[in-house]
Amino acid sequence: MDSWLNVKRNNSTVDNKKTPCTKKIKLTKFRKYDNNYLSMGFTCSGSEEEQKPQCVIRFEVLSNEALQPSKLERHLETKHKEHVTKTIDFFKNKEYELRKNMKCIKKSSTSYSNENAVKASFAVSLLIGKSGKPHTIAEDLILPAAKAMVSIMISKEVANNLNLISLSNDTIKKRIDSLSGNIKEQLLRRINECDYFSLQLDESTDITNKSILLCYVRYNYENTIFEDILFVTSVIHTTAEEIFIKINEFIILNEIEWTKCVGVSTDVTWHHCRIHREAIVSKKIPTKLKEVLDEAVKIANFIKAKSLNSRLFEQLCKDMDSEHYQLLLHSEIRWLSRGKVLSRLFELRHEVRLFFIEHKSSFTLSERLNDFSWLASLAYLSDIFAHLNLLNLSLQGSHVTIFKVENNIEAMIKKLELWNLRLSKKNYDSFQNHNNFLELTEEELSGEVFKNIKQ
């Protein structure tokens, strides 16, 4: 009896040992892709061992188990009904587009080498340096914004490659320092290769009471005149001797030849004397026109300087569907603002008149907006100051030489002579606001107003 039991136990033991062996040798079978599946809108993707069907229309990848004609046909009929009757040529074109897009994505994802990442880092650093923004903006704003745009426009995989670009605070500083050094080398090389150069100096005190000396250089290079900042340094006593020592140290240290220097401008006031003279001449206007100018400035400042009046006037302009909603505040320091202040007041004269009527203001100058002669003078002043503003701006900026300044002033004198000749014939075409106002009102100027304008 025991012998039979022992045999059974042994048999059971053997069976238990064989069971796991049979599980290990069980193989997983994968379905294979058939070229005929392309007529159902599917191409092959995945690895050689485990092929997967990929839809050529929506690029959706299915599992290996879906490699069955019935399942592929069901996918086409349920999700792409409009393409059921399409020929195989249509799906071949879709497959070609899919392969092409995959190559582009693969190329873009693999082309971001370390060299390109460094170039991108330098490009961003240059933009930050030009804008004067803090270096931390690269990591805090620029990189997240770039990744968000790329992930939406292209893909998240490509956007992740932007992480290769180093945009830390210290890195941006190093990049800007490197760019500055390279620019300085190029500038010094150009100055050493040029025929002549000139210097312009400007000393000023910043908000920390630190005296700063700026040196600009103008030089010729490859038949073109260039202007650049040569150097910036701090000075203590701001004497002529100390300023010369600073300049001479820079010239000698960088091996620049003094013999090529043909001019040094040390007095900015003298250098811009023509601009200041033009500004002073613009104040020499007839007494009556000066009164109109002062009254117009007072009217604009009465509304603009008070926050309540400014808000009420803005709402009034919005209700009247005006192009502009605010007057401009005039400051005597920024004298160029006169032209814009007068033009805006003349443009919104109806709104200003209605503002004083609705709020029953006791402002003494409100009646001026009903005076034809006063409005005609205001229109003329807005035009003439606009012309003077354009002249003044043409005398400033980089690459403006004394010859250009002289030509612009002489041209303005010729224009004034021509305009005066036209005014004598009562031709106001050169003054747009004034001419439009007279055509709109169909009234004639009084002799006194005409005399003031012609002066």
C-alpha atoms as one frame of an Amber mdcrd trajectory, in Angstrom:
protein
   0.000   0.000   0.000   2.748   2.378   0.952   4.645   1.513  -2.158   1.698
   2.556  -4.263   1.349   5.720  -2.252   5.038   6.465  -2.682   4.737   6.041
  -6.394   1.854   8.458  -6.497   3.765  10.978  -4.454   6.699  10.719  -6.812
   4.439  11.126  -9.821   2.841  14.178  -8.314   6.252  15.602  -7.620   7.348
  15.054 -11.167   4.190  16.677 -12.485   4.734  19.713 -10.276   8.231  20.105
 -11.618   7.137  19.812 -15.225   4.410  22.448 -14.951   6.633  25.508 -14.678
   8.835  24.216 -17.485   5.915  24.149 -19.886   5.060  27.780 -19.046   8.576
  28.982 -19.760   8.787  27.508 -23.198   5.494  29.142 -24.243   6.243  31.725
 -27.015   4.370  34.952 -27.772   3.340  35.281 -31.394   3.165  38.712 -33.091
   1.141  39.455 -36.172   2.961  40.615 -39.301   2.117  43.615 -41.439   0.804
  42.998 -44.951   1.290  45.541 -47.736  -2.389  45.172 -48.618  -3.235  46.932
 -45.356  -2.240  50.230 -46.996  -5.499  50.161 -48.970  -7.249  50.359 -45.588
  -5.225  53.451 -44.596  -2.509  51.812 -42.469   1.248  51.654 -42.801   3.793
  49.763 -40.729   5.495  51.200 -37.655   7.209  49.863 -34.573  10.102  47.387
 -34.474  10.816  44.382 -36.661   9.830  42.027 -33.849   6.591  43.794 -32.958
   5.087  45.585 -35.920   2.222  47.993 -35.313  -0.302  49.534 -37.710  -0.222
  53.331 -38.009  -3.051  55.326 -39.561  -1.758  57.494 -42.423  -4.614  59.980
 -41.979  -4.453  60.850 -38.265  -1.073  59.190 -37.568  -2.654  57.077 -34.811
  -0.622  53.991 -33.827  -2.578  50.850 -32.861  -1.409  47.736 -31.045  -0.065
  44.619 -32.761  -3.314  42.815 -32.062  -5.095  45.236 -34.413  -3.159  43.858
 -37.396  -6.278  42.175 -38.720  -8.184  43.204 -41.846 -11.485  43.286 -39.975
 -10.198  45.629 -37.266  -8.406  47.889 -39.731 -11.491  48.139 -41.926 -13.622
  48.923 -38.892 -11.238  51.725 -37.913 -11.435  53.206 -41.411 -15.225  52.991
 -41.579 -15.877  54.415 -38.115 -13.265  57.184 -37.895 -12.659  58.098 -41.542
 -15.918  57.475 -43.377 -15.094  60.070 -46.010 -12.030  58.071 -47.131 -13.617
  54.617 -47.428 -13.986  54.830 -51.204 -10.520  56.328 -51.808  -8.053  54.447
 -54.006  -4.724  53.103 -52.843  -2.935  56.012 -54.558  -4.563  58.359 -52.075
  -3.243  56.354 -49.129   0.212  56.127 -50.751   0.354  59.922 -50.886  -0.700
  60.086 -47.248   2.002  57.576 -46.357   4.581  59.689 -48.179   3.516  62.780
 -46.222   3.737  60.809 -42.984   7.273  59.601 -43.746   8.317  63.094 -44.744
   6.986  64.635 -41.531   8.660  61.949 -39.442  12.006  62.702 -41.116  11.604
  66.411 -40.425  10.796  65.796 -36.775  13.685  63.388 -36.425  16.048  65.808
 -38.107  14.928  68.710 -35.940  15.229  66.661 -32.774  18.717  65.406 -33.585
  20.180  68.627 -35.010  20.180  70.434 -31.707  23.800  69.845 -30.974  25.738
  71.555 -28.241  27.129  74.021 -30.766  23.664  75.162 -31.812  22.610  75.438
 -28.178  25.561  77.740 -27.501  24.688  79.862 -30.536  21.112  80.165 -29.317
  22.349  81.145 -25.865  24.490  83.917 -27.373  21.570  85.140 -29.509  19.269
  85.400 -26.485  22.008  87.092 -24.445  22.472  89.688 -27.186  18.757  90.504
 -27.191  18.690  90.794 -23.405  21.736  93.059 -23.453  20.173  95.346 -26.066
  16.873  95.568 -24.212  18.491  96.307 -20.854  16.327  93.711 -19.112  17.566
  91.749 -16.058  19.459  88.567 -16.885  16.969  86.419 -14.988  14.319  87.098
 -17.625  15.866  84.355 -19.775  14.968  81.551 -17.364  11.856  83.187 -15.934
  10.128  84.227 -19.155  11.968  83.667 -22.443  12.619  79.927 -22.108   9.111
  79.008 -20.845   7.545  81.180 -23.547   9.692  79.605 -26.265   8.862  76.083
 -25.075   5.149  76.874 -24.978   5.193  78.251 -28.528   7.247  75.382 -29.946
   5.131  72.731 -28.229   1.981  74.244 -29.722   3.315  74.985 -33.193   5.507
  71.868 -33.638   5.560  69.266 -30.870   6.470  68.760 -27.237   9.411  66.545
 -28.214  11.018  69.378 -30.171  10.209  71.855 -27.387  12.096  69.690 -24.893
  15.257  70.221 -26.941  15.219  73.856 -25.822  16.354  72.631 -22.419  19.795
  72.191 -23.987  20.147  75.984 -24.139  21.888  77.367 -21.068  20.079  80.538
 -19.971  20.982  80.912 -16.317  21.730  84.295 -14.792  25.493  83.675 -14.645
  25.579  82.263 -18.166  23.824  85.299 -19.618  26.330  87.570 -17.859  29.263
  85.593 -19.266  27.749  85.650 -22.743  27.235  89.427 -22.634  30.790  89.959
 -21.368  32.083  87.779 -24.187  30.041  89.691 -26.757  31.259  93.009 -25.349
  34.861  91.886 -25.601  34.372  90.776 -29.191  32.698  94.067 -30.147  35.537
  96.008 -28.542  38.111  94.014 -30.515  36.272  94.686 -33.776  35.957  98.403
 -32.988  39.643  98.788 -32.129  40.633  96.901 -35.273  38.490  99.186 -37.402
  39.911 102.332 -35.786  43.471 101.111 -36.346  42.666 100.379 -39.996  40.811
 103.652 -40.685  42.403 106.790 -42.136  41.008 109.323 -39.656  38.741 109.452
 -36.634  37.232 112.068 -34.336  36.117 111.978 -30.711  33.175 113.471 -28.875
  33.142 113.640 -25.081  30.213 113.973 -22.728  30.473 114.079 -18.944  27.376
 113.754 -16.783  26.339 112.779 -13.254  23.975 109.853 -12.743  21.349 109.391
 -10.020  23.970 108.024  -7.614  26.036 111.252  -7.916  28.699 109.367  -9.822
  30.380 111.307 -12.607  30.469 109.341 -15.860  32.583 110.128 -18.922  31.330
 108.888 -22.288  33.559 108.938 -25.333  32.106 108.525 -28.822  34.168 107.921
 -31.933  33.370 108.635 -35.574  35.581 106.961 -38.167  35.632 105.845 -41.769
  35.732 102.157 -42.620  35.313 100.649 -46.074  34.128 103.991 -47.516  31.424
 104.345 -44.864  31.209 106.627 -41.816  30.464 104.865 -38.520  29.645 106.166
 -35.034  30.176 104.053 -31.921  30.731 104.376 -28.193  34.467 104.053 -27.668
  34.488 103.682 -23.878  32.696 104.651 -20.673  34.519 105.355 -17.438  34.046
 107.158 -14.138  35.894 110.318 -13.141  36.277 112.055  -9.794  37.164 115.728
 -10.273  35.856 116.155 -13.865  38.660 118.565 -14.667  40.027 118.920 -18.180
  43.334 117.409 -17.088  41.718 114.329 -15.548  39.486 113.805 -18.586  42.495
 114.007 -20.909  44.406 111.527 -18.743  41.524 109.047 -18.974  41.353 109.386
 -22.757  45.109 109.212 -23.216  45.346 106.076 -21.073  42.732 104.346 -23.222
  44.383 105.441 -26.474  47.847 104.255 -25.410  46.616 101.033 -23.793  44.819
  99.982 -26.980  47.620 101.171 -29.301  45.521 103.737 -31.163  47.446 106.361
 -33.129  46.788 109.919 -31.969  47.956 111.158 -35.372  44.752 109.842 -36.959
  42.560 111.959 -34.659  41.340 114.996 -36.627  38.889 116.440 -34.109  37.793
 116.363 -30.470  34.467 117.846 -29.363  34.429 118.485 -25.626  31.511 120.943
 -25.297  28.144 119.442 -26.110  26.435 122.852 -25.829  28.694 124.294 -28.515
  28.262 121.202 -30.647  24.464 121.558 -30.559  24.415 125.345 -30.779  22.330
 125.321 -33.949  19.674 123.154 -32.340  19.423 125.481 -29.331  19.379 128.499
 -31.622  16.520 127.013 -33.625  14.615 126.415 -30.388  15.130 130.014 -29.273
  14.090 131.436 -32.644  10.833 129.466 -32.490   9.862 131.484 -29.412  10.134
 134.774 -31.318   6.535 134.917 -32.502   4.139 137.896 -32.702   2.521 139.013
 -29.459  -1.008 138.039 -30.488   0.065 134.552 -31.513   2.032 134.236 -28.260
  -1.166 135.005 -26.360  -3.061 132.348 -28.315  -0.283 129.855 -27.597  -0.302
 130.573 -23.850  -4.094 130.397 -23.648  -4.195 127.114 -25.577  -1.662 125.601
 -23.194  -3.715 126.770 -20.203  -6.893 125.214 -21.637  -5.168 121.885 -22.271
  -3.504 121.864 -18.858  -6.766 122.803 -17.098  -8.339 119.538 -18.283  -5.263
 117.341 -18.315  -3.702 118.395 -15.006  -6.772 117.499 -12.927  -7.553 113.799
 -12.684 -11.335 114.287 -12.406 -11.498 116.580 -15.424  -9.298 114.179 -17.340
 -11.587 111.211 -16.613 -14.740 113.147 -17.458 -13.247 114.423 -20.686 -12.124
 110.917 -21.648 -15.649 109.582 -21.158 -17.039 112.452 -23.223 -14.667 111.676
 -26.093 -15.642 108.007 -25.979 -19.333 108.918 -26.118 -18.666 111.144 -29.129
 -16.638 108.355 -30.777 -13.565 110.572 -31.111 -10.301 109.260 -32.479  -8.379
 110.405 -29.387  -9.626 110.488 -25.809  -7.072 112.695 -24.058  -5.415 116.072
 -24.405  -1.662 116.341 -24.013   0.051 118.047 -21.086   2.527 120.759 -22.052
   5.822 121.317 -20.253   8.101 124.257 -20.961  11.132 122.029 -20.450  10.052
 119.756 -23.274   9.280 122.566 -25.688   8.861 120.176 -28.605   5.550 119.132
 -27.040   3.950 122.412 -28.124   3.219 121.220 -31.627   1.551 118.016 -30.440
  -0.379 119.822 -27.675  -1.767 122.396 -30.103  -2.613 119.798 -32.758  -4.479
 117.617 -30.250  -6.370 120.614 -28.812  -7.400 121.775 -32.278  -8.501 118.245
 -33.188 -10.661 117.949 -30.033 -11.896 121.556 -29.997 -15.560 120.515 -30.301
 -15.210 118.027 -27.443 -13.486 120.651 -25.265 -16.222 123.210 -25.986 -18.928
 120.683 -25.109 -17.033 119.718 -21.935 -17.118 123.309 -20.659 -20.818 123.655
 -21.565 -21.934 120.403 -19.889 -20.024 121.042 -16.668 -20.862 124.768 -16.597
 -17.277 125.572 -15.937 -16.341 129.069 -14.862 -13.017 128.768 -16.648 -12.365
 132.202 -18.143 -10.801 130.926 -21.367 -13.689 128.651 -22.342 -15.146 131.359
 -24.622 -12.017 131.254 -26.777 -13.320 128.057 -28.353 -16.195 130.072 -29.900
 -13.906 132.744 -31.344 -13.211 132.238 -35.067 -10.042 134.346 -35.087  -8.659
 132.542 -32.046  -9.339 129.112 -33.564  -7.788 130.163 -36.881  -4.656 131.283
 -35.051  -4.622 128.006 -33.091  -4.813 126.011 -36.334  -1.930 128.011 -37.798
   0.205 127.535 -34.674  -0.405 123.783 -34.678   0.837 123.636 -38.280   3.897
 125.853 -37.912   5.060 124.129 -34.722   4.640 120.750 -36.408   7.027 121.956
 -39.144   9.477 123.257 -36.525   9.356 119.936 -34.677  10.293 118.075 -37.850
  13.175 120.486 -38.407  14.470 120.078 -34.869  14.331 116.287 -35.056  16.254
 116.357 -38.353  19.106 118.167 -36.575  19.533 115.380 -34.025  20.461 111.726
 -34.005  23.422 109.711 -35.157  25.298 110.357 -38.411  24.183 114.018 -38.419
  27.055 116.186 -39.617  27.388 119.968 -39.650  26.795 119.863 -43.406  23.457
 118.103 -42.974  22.435 120.541 -40.233  23.321 123.492 -42.448  21.410 122.053
 -45.402  18.285 121.366 -43.333  18.232 124.880 -41.886  18.770 126.486 -45.290
  15.993 124.322 -46.725  13.663 125.456 -43.927  14.469 129.096 -44.655  13.627
 128.552 -48.327  10.354 126.893 -47.326   9.419 129.841 -45.097  10.071 132.239
 -47.948   7.893 130.148 -50.255   5.121 129.860 -47.659   5.203 133.604 -47.078
   4.817 134.162 -50.803   1.844 131.801 -50.889   0.251 133.508 -47.890   0.422
 136.847 -49.658  -1.785 135.232 -52.319  -4.017 133.755 -49.583  -2.894 130.245
 -50.407  -2.891 128.212 -47.185  -2.144 124.766 -48.643   1.150 124.535 -46.731
  -0.759 124.657 -43.424  -3.144 121.699 -43.405  -5.142 122.356 -40.211  -5.460
 126.054 -40.964  -6.545 125.442 -44.553  -9.110 122.780 -43.582 -10.542 125.051
 -40.889 -11.068 127.934 -43.316 -12.669 125.652 -45.894 -14.989 124.200 -43.251
 -16.117 127.528 -41.784 -16.127 129.417 -45.119 -15.153 132.620 -43.324 -12.468
 135.163 -44.143  -9.570 136.009 -41.861  -9.494 139.449 -40.350  -6.718 141.788
 -41.359  -5.057 141.588 -37.947  -4.998 137.783 -37.873  -3.710 137.632 -41.447
  -0.961 140.120 -40.559   0.109 138.068 -37.519   0.227 134.867 -39.536   2.192
 136.444 -42.361   4.832 137.702 -39.930
